[in-house]
């Protein structure tokens, strides 16, 4: 009887087991069905699965195919295709995160059962597809257990849909492109560049293991903050690779013994290569966006966004030449600044860095600087009273300031904001731009010393007096309209233009830089090479200021220039960008080509949105242009640029102190022009070879900040050395293809440029590199 009593009880147990099991399975199926129907929240549409909305950084690409930088807000992401991922990275990912990745369709049943049975103690069950669905469509994991279960259900459904939509390879690429590795390393490309300084395809197995290890939790497993923890995690990944036979046990042991070789290279808008150019490019793109609306697509922004839309901007900048330009500027300016500090110690200049200013003039400059500072603007915007704002400028505070002597070019200090303004004014500024004259392609752009600390771009934002670099335009007008040749001669004697002529209110009698007049005849070539002001004055009187201004406007100078004789000595204010474009016309056989920086813009799918069209203008004949080049070759053959050719015997030690890289000893054809303005406030050098035109400017933030004498204050000492260093670096790399050939001569040259048969009545001392323009008119 007892055995008969147990049978119904066992049957009842079995019955209830299958009922519970069935209800559980049905409930699970119902949950997934409801999730797919959107009962637990909106599910992504087919279109969103096909093209997930991901914030992508705009990538700036150099002419030699390198990434110069990116524009982004929160996501520094540039996607790469699967074939750009190294096999060791994919193998490490699969071995560590989803060993049966190629066997399932989005959900790993074995892994799920294992996770449920062992309550997750022997590993989770999330597949790569599920992790991708979480990254794309789950903004934040819920802290509530029930809500998280429902989120998981959605992620499972999305994972299966992703598997139907994409190949396994595409899912791997999407996952690696989407993951945030920390420190603005969004996606595998940024991570490889920031943590190892290389492209993903160049990653070694140990490096891939570090990045895959970070996928567990990039905040916790971060090599910058927790090196030992990440080291151990990397070795775990390597063990997984050996377990699944992606590497041998011997390889695993040898790789685990290696130290982590992190090459941390953070990417930000204020650091890296071509920072000033990138900020100019930002303005260029914003202007382009204003004029080019985005095609309206459902669910997308109706305006291009350089921080979110993943544009690719192809520029003319050559990363190698850009690096050469930045290095040349740093090397020379550090040395030049040391001399400037030496000359402006309190015992030598009590008003440093200002020279020959009264106290009220200095106060005026400082007052203007205070009111234009970011501190003043921010405090004013927050409603703080002027009295409190001014008080804050005299309160000592901790700050990080620029310092040439530091490896990082920064130092921590304590000073008042007012003192920091004066401190920054003690630094001389510099800028340079280099352009291919035949195409207008800008190859290098250095707007200043350090963008983080000096954000004013002196290539294009500023304008300073041109000094003697303006003189070639007077010579060009005379040769073009009066048919002068470089071999024609004019007397070196004081020359006056009477009042009322050329709109001149008073007689204008310019002096030579040394105040002396030889009374002898000089060829135009000799006069330009040595910046003889009296000859320039005669030329502008004969050709007229109006003709000069007309040519200058056609050469791309856009600022207002008065039609008066004084422009002959460099009074007009110009910027480096336009001067390089203008000088490029001489090398390009009289054809002006507007400088160009962007050749093409593409969207994230590679669709071309913009292609540049060259802007050109015939300004001078080939003969006139060649005659001008020939004239300016004289500057480096026997004029103010001669130091590019040989070693000076006179004051050699002194020159070496400030002329970095001296002697330069160039032997190839070089045309150029130095320029120095009144009181040595600005130093210029324009240098040309057949396929590269470069302009360099050096000066203080204010015109009252300058060297006391022309020994250090002339263009040949302040600006020319940067060009010399830059070109030496360029010529050291033959792949750049910078010409060392002769300038091409027109086939039937109608202007005489051979002055060898013309005997000069005098020869100035060529060792005097003094092209200072006396602007006392």
mmCIF file of N, CA and C in Angstrom, residues 266-360:
data_model
loop_
_atom_site.group_PDB
_atom_site.id
_atom_site.type_symbol
_atom_site.label_atom_id
_atom_site.label_comp_id
_atom_site.label_asym_id
_atom_site.label_seq_id
_atom_site.Cartn_x
_atom_site.Cartn_y
_atom_site.Cartn_z
ATOM 1 N N UNK A 266 48.483 61.861 -26.164
ATOM 2 C CA UNK A 266 47.119 62.392 -26.105
ATOM 3 C C UNK A 266 46.805 63.293 -27.285
ATOM 4 N N UNK A 267 45.570 63.237 -27.744
ATOM 5 C CA UNK A 267 45.138 64.058 -28.863
ATOM 6 C C UNK A 267 44.153 65.109 -28.364
ATOM 7 N N UNK A 268 44.506 66.374 -28.601
ATOM 8 C CA UNK A 268 43.609 67.462 -28.239
ATOM 9 C C UNK A 268 43.754 68.562 -29.269
ATOM 10 N N UNK A 269 42.851 69.526 -29.218
ATOM 11 C CA UNK A 269 42.862 70.605 -30.193
ATOM 12 C C UNK A 269 44.064 71.533 -30.007
ATOM 13 N N UNK A 270 44.654 71.551 -28.827
ATOM 14 C CA UNK A 270 45.734 72.501 -28.540
ATOM 15 C C UNK A 270 47.116 71.865 -28.589
ATOM 16 N N UNK A 271 47.180 70.593 -28.902
ATOM 17 C CA UNK A 271 48.466 69.900 -28.919
ATOM 18 C C UNK A 271 48.629 69.148 -30.229
ATOM 19 N N UNK A 272 49.866 68.724 -30.490
ATOM 20 C CA UNK A 272 50.132 67.947 -31.686
ATOM 21 C C UNK A 272 50.678 68.803 -32.807
ATOM 22 N N UNK A 273 50.612 68.259 -34.013
ATOM 23 C CA UNK A 273 51.189 68.907 -35.189
ATOM 24 C C UNK A 273 50.181 69.876 -35.817
ATOM 25 N N UNK A 274 50.676 70.988 -36.311
ATOM 26 C CA UNK A 274 49.887 71.960 -37.089
ATOM 27 C C UNK A 274 48.684 72.501 -36.313
ATOM 28 N N UNK A 275 48.882 72.855 -35.055
ATOM 29 C CA UNK A 275 47.769 73.338 -34.232
ATOM 30 C C UNK A 275 47.174 74.638 -34.771
ATOM 31 N N UNK A 276 48.025 75.568 -35.173
ATOM 32 C CA UNK A 276 47.499 76.843 -35.691
ATOM 33 C C UNK A 276 46.745 76.618 -36.998
ATOM 34 N N UNK A 277 47.274 75.760 -37.837
ATOM 35 C CA UNK A 277 46.588 75.459 -39.087
ATOM 36 C C UNK A 277 45.241 74.813 -38.814
ATOM 37 N N UNK A 278 45.178 73.920 -37.837
ATOM 38 C CA UNK A 278 43.920 73.241 -37.527
ATOM 39 C C UNK A 278 42.855 74.229 -37.063
ATOM 40 N N UNK A 279 43.273 75.235 -36.300
ATOM 41 C CA UNK A 279 42.306 76.233 -35.860
ATOM 42 C C UNK A 279 41.854 77.117 -37.022
ATOM 43 N N UNK A 280 42.773 77.412 -37.941
ATOM 44 C CA UNK A 280 42.365 78.118 -39.160
ATOM 45 C C UNK A 280 41.374 77.254 -39.945
ATOM 46 N N UNK A 281 41.662 75.967 -40.039
ATOM 47 C CA UNK A 281 40.813 75.044 -40.780
ATOM 48 C C UNK A 281 39.418 74.962 -40.160
ATOM 49 N N UNK A 282 39.355 75.048 -38.848
ATOM 50 C CA UNK A 282 38.056 75.049 -38.169
ATOM 51 C C UNK A 282 37.198 76.216 -38.650
ATOM 52 N N UNK A 283 37.811 77.388 -38.771
ATOM 53 C CA UNK A 283 37.067 78.548 -39.277
ATOM 54 C C UNK A 283 36.692 78.350 -40.746
ATOM 55 N N UNK A 284 37.599 77.781 -41.519
ATOM 56 C CA UNK A 284 37.339 77.503 -42.935
ATOM 57 C C UNK A 284 36.123 76.579 -43.073
ATOM 58 N N UNK A 285 36.078 75.514 -42.282
ATOM 59 C CA UNK A 285 34.993 74.537 -42.383
ATOM 60 C C UNK A 285 33.664 75.133 -41.930
ATOM 61 N N UNK A 286 33.691 75.925 -40.871
ATOM 62 C CA UNK A 286 32.449 76.553 -40.410
ATOM 63 C C UNK A 286 31.891 77.490 -41.475
ATOM 64 N N UNK A 287 32.757 78.185 -42.157
ATOM 65 C CA UNK A 287 32.324 79.056 -43.248
ATOM 66 C C UNK A 287 31.770 78.233 -44.407
ATOM 67 N N UNK A 288 32.420 77.102 -44.696
ATOM 68 C CA UNK A 288 31.933 76.218 -45.756
ATOM 69 C C UNK A 288 30.562 75.648 -45.403
ATOM 70 N N UNK A 289 30.375 75.271 -44.151
ATOM 71 C CA UNK A 289 29.094 74.707 -43.699
ATOM 72 C C UNK A 289 27.967 75.720 -43.851
ATOM 73 N N UNK A 290 28.266 76.982 -43.547
ATOM 74 C CA UNK A 290 27.241 78.023 -43.680
ATOM 75 C C UNK A 290 26.737 78.134 -45.114
ATOM 76 N N UNK A 291 27.611 77.846 -46.071
ATOM 77 C CA UNK A 291 27.249 78.001 -47.483
ATOM 78 C C UNK A 291 26.814 76.700 -48.143
ATOM 79 N N UNK A 292 26.917 75.578 -47.414
ATOM 80 C CA UNK A 292 26.617 74.272 -48.004
ATOM 81 C C UNK A 292 25.733 73.456 -47.071
ATOM 82 N N UNK A 293 24.409 73.597 -47.190
ATOM 83 C CA UNK A 293 23.501 72.849 -46.308
ATOM 84 C C UNK A 293 23.602 71.349 -46.526
ATOM 85 N N UNK A 294 23.348 70.631 -45.474
ATOM 86 C CA UNK A 294 23.393 69.172 -45.523
ATOM 87 C C UNK A 294 22.109 68.633 -46.140
ATOM 88 N N UNK A 295 22.188 67.629 -47.027
ATOM 89 C CA UNK A 295 20.967 67.033 -47.578
ATOM 90 C C UNK A 295 20.071 66.517 -46.458
ATOM 91 N N UNK A 296 18.788 66.835 -46.524
ATOM 92 C CA UNK A 296 17.856 66.465 -45.459
ATOM 93 C C UNK A 296 17.519 64.982 -45.542
ATOM 94 N N UNK A 297 17.891 64.239 -44.489
ATOM 95 C CA UNK A 297 17.551 62.824 -44.378
ATOM 96 C C UNK A 297 16.827 62.603 -43.064
ATOM 97 N N UNK A 298 15.847 61.701 -43.075
ATOM 98 C CA UNK A 298 15.028 61.465 -41.893
ATOM 99 C C UNK A 298 15.892 60.995 -40.726
ATOM 100 N N UNK A 299 15.708 61.638 -39.591
ATOM 101 C CA UNK A 299 16.414 61.239 -38.377
ATOM 102 C C UNK A 299 17.817 61.791 -38.270
ATOM 103 N N UNK A 300 18.260 62.608 -39.228
ATOM 104 C CA UNK A 300 19.606 63.151 -39.186
ATOM 105 C C UNK A 300 19.567 64.670 -39.060
ATOM 106 N N UNK A 301 20.697 65.212 -38.647
ATOM 107 C CA UNK A 301 20.815 66.664 -38.528
ATOM 108 C C UNK A 301 20.743 67.305 -39.909
ATOM 109 N N UNK A 302 20.159 68.501 -39.968
ATOM 110 C CA UNK A 302 20.019 69.171 -41.260
ATOM 111 C C UNK A 302 21.178 70.127 -41.541
ATOM 112 N N UNK A 303 22.231 70.051 -40.720
ATOM 113 C CA UNK A 303 23.395 70.922 -40.895
ATOM 114 C C UNK A 303 24.646 70.112 -40.580
ATOM 115 N N UNK A 304 25.654 70.238 -41.420
ATOM 116 C CA UNK A 304 26.898 69.526 -41.160
ATOM 117 C C UNK A 304 27.498 69.973 -39.835
ATOM 118 N N UNK A 305 28.060 69.015 -39.119
ATOM 119 C CA UNK A 305 28.691 69.314 -37.830
ATOM 120 C C UNK A 305 30.100 68.725 -37.854
ATOM 121 N N UNK A 306 31.107 69.587 -37.756
ATOM 122 C CA UNK A 306 32.484 69.098 -37.877
ATOM 123 C C UNK A 306 32.893 68.241 -36.696
ATOM 124 N N UNK A 307 32.124 68.275 -35.619
ATOM 125 C CA UNK A 307 32.479 67.493 -34.431
ATOM 126 C C UNK A 307 31.773 66.136 -34.389
ATOM 127 N N UNK A 308 30.742 65.948 -35.216
ATOM 128 C CA UNK A 308 29.906 64.746 -35.078
ATOM 129 C C UNK A 308 29.747 63.928 -36.354
ATOM 130 N N UNK A 309 29.983 64.525 -37.507
ATOM 131 C CA UNK A 309 29.592 63.880 -38.756
ATOM 132 C C UNK A 309 30.685 63.077 -39.441
ATOM 133 N N UNK A 310 31.863 63.006 -38.858
ATOM 134 C CA UNK A 310 32.897 62.138 -39.422
ATOM 135 C C UNK A 310 33.382 62.554 -40.796
ATOM 136 N N UNK A 311 33.492 63.859 -41.036
ATOM 137 C CA UNK A 311 33.991 64.324 -42.324
ATOM 138 C C UNK A 311 35.477 64.006 -42.461
ATOM 139 N N UNK A 312 35.922 63.853 -43.670
ATOM 140 C CA UNK A 312 37.353 63.703 -43.962
ATOM 141 C C UNK A 312 37.786 64.914 -44.773
ATOM 142 N N UNK A 313 38.733 65.659 -44.229
ATOM 143 C CA UNK A 313 39.191 66.887 -44.869
ATOM 144 C C UNK A 313 40.615 66.659 -45.368
ATOM 145 N N UNK A 314 40.774 66.663 -46.673
ATOM 146 C CA UNK A 314 42.088 66.430 -47.283
ATOM 147 C C UNK A 314 42.763 67.782 -47.515
ATOM 148 N N UNK A 315 43.895 67.972 -46.878
ATOM 149 C CA UNK A 315 44.574 69.259 -46.919
ATOM 150 C C UNK A 315 45.851 69.193 -47.767
ATOM 151 N N UNK A 316 46.408 70.362 -48.019
ATOM 152 C CA UNK A 316 47.640 70.466 -48.795
ATOM 153 C C UNK A 316 48.880 70.376 -47.926
ATOM 154 N N UNK A 317 48.708 70.435 -46.608
ATOM 155 C CA UNK A 317 49.845 70.421 -45.686
ATOM 156 C C UNK A 317 50.602 69.094 -45.806
ATOM 157 N N UNK A 318 51.919 69.169 -45.908
ATOM 158 C CA UNK A 318 52.768 67.977 -45.884
ATOM 159 C C UNK A 318 53.266 67.811 -44.448
ATOM 160 N N UNK A 319 52.931 66.698 -43.817
ATOM 161 C CA UNK A 319 53.250 66.526 -42.394
ATOM 162 C C UNK A 319 54.749 66.595 -42.138
ATOM 163 N N UNK A 320 55.561 66.148 -43.094
ATOM 164 C CA UNK A 320 57.014 66.169 -42.913
ATOM 165 C C UNK A 320 57.544 67.598 -42.969
ATOM 166 N N UNK A 321 57.051 68.371 -43.919
ATOM 167 C CA UNK A 321 57.464 69.763 -44.020
ATOM 168 C C UNK A 321 56.916 70.588 -42.858
ATOM 169 N N UNK A 322 55.718 70.245 -42.413
ATOM 170 C CA UNK A 322 55.140 70.940 -41.257
ATOM 171 C C UNK A 322 55.990 70.709 -40.018
ATOM 172 N N UNK A 323 56.419 69.469 -39.826
ATOM 173 C CA UNK A 323 57.282 69.162 -38.674
ATOM 174 C C UNK A 323 58.615 69.903 -38.794
ATOM 175 N N UNK A 324 59.178 69.951 -39.989
ATOM 176 C CA UNK A 324 60.421 70.696 -40.201
ATOM 177 C C UNK A 324 60.245 72.176 -39.870
ATOM 178 N N UNK A 325 59.113 72.730 -40.277
ATOM 179 C CA UNK A 325 58.846 74.149 -40.040
ATOM 180 C C UNK A 325 58.711 74.440 -38.552
ATOM 181 N N UNK A 326 57.996 73.579 -37.838
ATOM 182 C CA UNK A 326 57.814 73.794 -36.405
ATOM 183 C C UNK A 326 59.130 73.634 -35.654
ATOM 184 N N UNK A 327 59.918 72.641 -36.046
ATOM 185 C CA UNK A 327 61.213 72.442 -35.395
ATOM 186 C C UNK A 327 62.145 73.625 -35.662
ATOM 187 N N UNK A 328 62.169 74.120 -36.889
ATOM 188 C CA UNK A 328 63.033 75.252 -37.231
ATOM 189 C C UNK A 328 62.646 76.485 -36.439
ATOM 190 N N UNK A 329 61.359 76.713 -36.306
ATOM 191 C CA UNK A 329 60.883 77.876 -35.546
ATOM 192 C C UNK A 329 61.277 77.762 -34.087
ATOM 193 N N UNK A 330 61.079 76.587 -33.505
ATOM 194 C CA UNK A 330 61.433 76.396 -32.085
ATOM 195 C C UNK A 330 62.931 76.575 -31.862
ATOM 196 N N UNK A 331 63.729 75.964 -32.721
ATOM 197 C CA UNK A 331 65.182 75.999 -32.527
ATOM 198 C C UNK A 331 65.721 77.422 -32.558
ATOM 199 N N UNK A 332 65.265 78.203 -33.527
ATOM 200 C CA UNK A 332 65.783 79.570 -33.619
ATOM 201 C C UNK A 332 65.194 80.482 -32.556
ATOM 202 N N UNK A 333 63.890 80.395 -32.336
ATOM 203 C CA UNK A 333 63.247 81.335 -31.420
ATOM 204 C C UNK A 333 63.702 81.136 -29.983
ATOM 205 N N UNK A 334 64.028 79.923 -29.614
ATOM 206 C CA UNK A 334 64.547 79.701 -28.269
ATOM 207 C C UNK A 334 65.859 80.447 -28.075
ATOM 208 N N UNK A 335 66.719 80.408 -29.082
ATOM 209 C CA UNK A 335 68.012 81.104 -29.010
ATOM 210 C C UNK A 335 67.828 82.615 -29.077
ATOM 211 N N UNK A 336 66.973 83.053 -29.975
ATOM 212 C CA UNK A 336 66.734 84.491 -30.119
ATOM 213 C C UNK A 336 66.112 85.067 -28.855
ATOM 214 N N UNK A 337 65.199 84.316 -28.249
ATOM 215 C CA UNK A 337 64.542 84.782 -27.018
ATOM 216 C C UNK A 337 65.546 84.914 -25.879
ATOM 217 N N UNK A 338 66.499 83.990 -25.814
ATOM 218 C CA UNK A 338 67.517 84.065 -24.762
ATOM 219 C C UNK A 338 68.297 85.373 -24.870
ATOM 220 N N UNK A 339 68.622 85.788 -26.087
ATOM 221 C CA UNK A 339 69.324 87.056 -26.280
ATOM 222 C C UNK A 339 68.428 88.239 -25.920
ATOM 223 N N UNK A 340 67.144 88.134 -26.249
ATOM 224 C CA UNK A 340 66.210 89.213 -25.919
ATOM 225 C C UNK A 340 66.080 89.364 -24.409
ATOM 226 N N UNK A 341 65.997 88.246 -23.693
ATOM 227 C CA UNK A 341 65.967 88.306 -22.226
ATOM 228 C C UNK A 341 67.247 88.950 -21.695
ATOM 229 N N UNK A 342 68.383 88.571 -22.288
ATOM 230 C CA UNK A 342 69.674 89.102 -21.851
ATOM 231 C C UNK A 342 69.718 90.623 -21.997
ATOM 232 N N UNK A 343 69.144 91.135 -23.059
ATOM 233 C CA UNK A 343 69.160 92.578 -23.294
ATOM 234 C C UNK A 343 68.095 93.327 -22.503
ATOM 235 N N UNK A 344 67.191 92.590 -21.880
ATOM 236 C CA UNK A 344 66.082 93.253 -21.180
ATOM 237 C C UNK A 344 66.017 92.920 -19.700
ATOM 238 N N UNK A 345 67.179 92.668 -19.095
ATOM 239 C CA UNK A 345 67.230 92.538 -17.638
ATOM 240 C C UNK A 345 66.939 93.903 -17.022
ATOM 241 N N UNK A 346 66.469 93.949 -15.784
ATOM 242 C CA UNK A 346 66.104 95.240 -15.158
ATOM 243 C C UNK A 346 67.202 96.298 -15.211
ATOM 244 N N UNK A 347 68.480 95.881 -15.100
ATOM 245 C CA UNK A 347 69.556 96.870 -15.119
ATOM 246 C C UNK A 347 69.822 97.408 -16.517
ATOM 247 N N UNK A 348 69.370 96.685 -17.547
ATOM 248 C CA UNK A 348 69.580 97.147 -18.923
ATOM 249 C C UNK A 348 68.351 97.864 -19.475
ATOM 250 N N UNK A 349 67.169 97.451 -19.036
ATOM 251 C CA UNK A 349 65.928 98.071 -19.524
ATOM 252 C C UNK A 349 64.886 98.044 -18.413
ATOM 253 N N UNK A 350 64.721 99.155 -17.751
ATOM 254 C CA UNK A 350 63.818 99.225 -16.595
ATOM 255 C C UNK A 350 62.349 99.142 -16.994
ATOM 256 N N UNK A 351 62.046 99.334 -18.280
ATOM 257 C CA UNK A 351 60.648 99.262 -18.733
ATOM 258 C C UNK A 351 60.372 97.981 -19.519
ATOM 259 N N UNK A 352 61.260 97.008 -19.403
ATOM 260 C CA UNK A 352 61.138 95.755 -20.160
ATOM 261 C C UNK A 352 59.746 95.141 -19.980
ATOM 262 N N UNK A 353 59.205 94.542 -21.068
ATOM 263 C CA UNK A 353 59.853 94.327 -22.367
ATOM 264 C C UNK A 353 59.732 95.510 -23.324
ATOM 265 N N UNK A 354 59.064 96.576 -22.877
ATOM 266 C CA UNK A 354 58.864 97.733 -23.743
ATOM 267 C C UNK A 354 60.143 98.563 -23.800
ATOM 268 N N UNK A 355 60.333 99.205 -24.938
ATOM 269 C CA UNK A 355 61.542 100.003 -25.122
ATOM 270 C C UNK A 355 61.151 101.416 -25.532
ATOM 271 N N UNK A 356 61.751 102.385 -24.810
ATOM 272 C CA UNK A 356 61.575 103.800 -25.132
ATOM 273 C C UNK A 356 60.121 104.248 -25.067
ATOM 274 N N UNK A 357 59.408 103.787 -24.039
ATOM 275 C CA UNK A 357 58.033 104.221 -23.803
ATOM 276 C C UNK A 357 57.935 104.914 -22.458
ATOM 277 N N UNK A 358 57.036 105.884 -22.371
ATOM 278 C CA UNK A 358 56.752 106.536 -21.096
ATOM 279 C C UNK A 358 55.802 105.663 -20.284
ATOM 280 N N UNK A 359 55.741 105.954 -18.981
ATOM 281 C CA UNK A 359 54.943 105.136 -18.074
ATOM 282 C C UNK A 359 53.475 105.113 -18.474
ATOM 283 N N UNK A 360 52.922 106.282 -18.884
ATOM 284 C CA UNK A 360 51.506 106.313 -19.237
ATOM 285 C C UNK A 360 51.234 105.521 -20.523
#
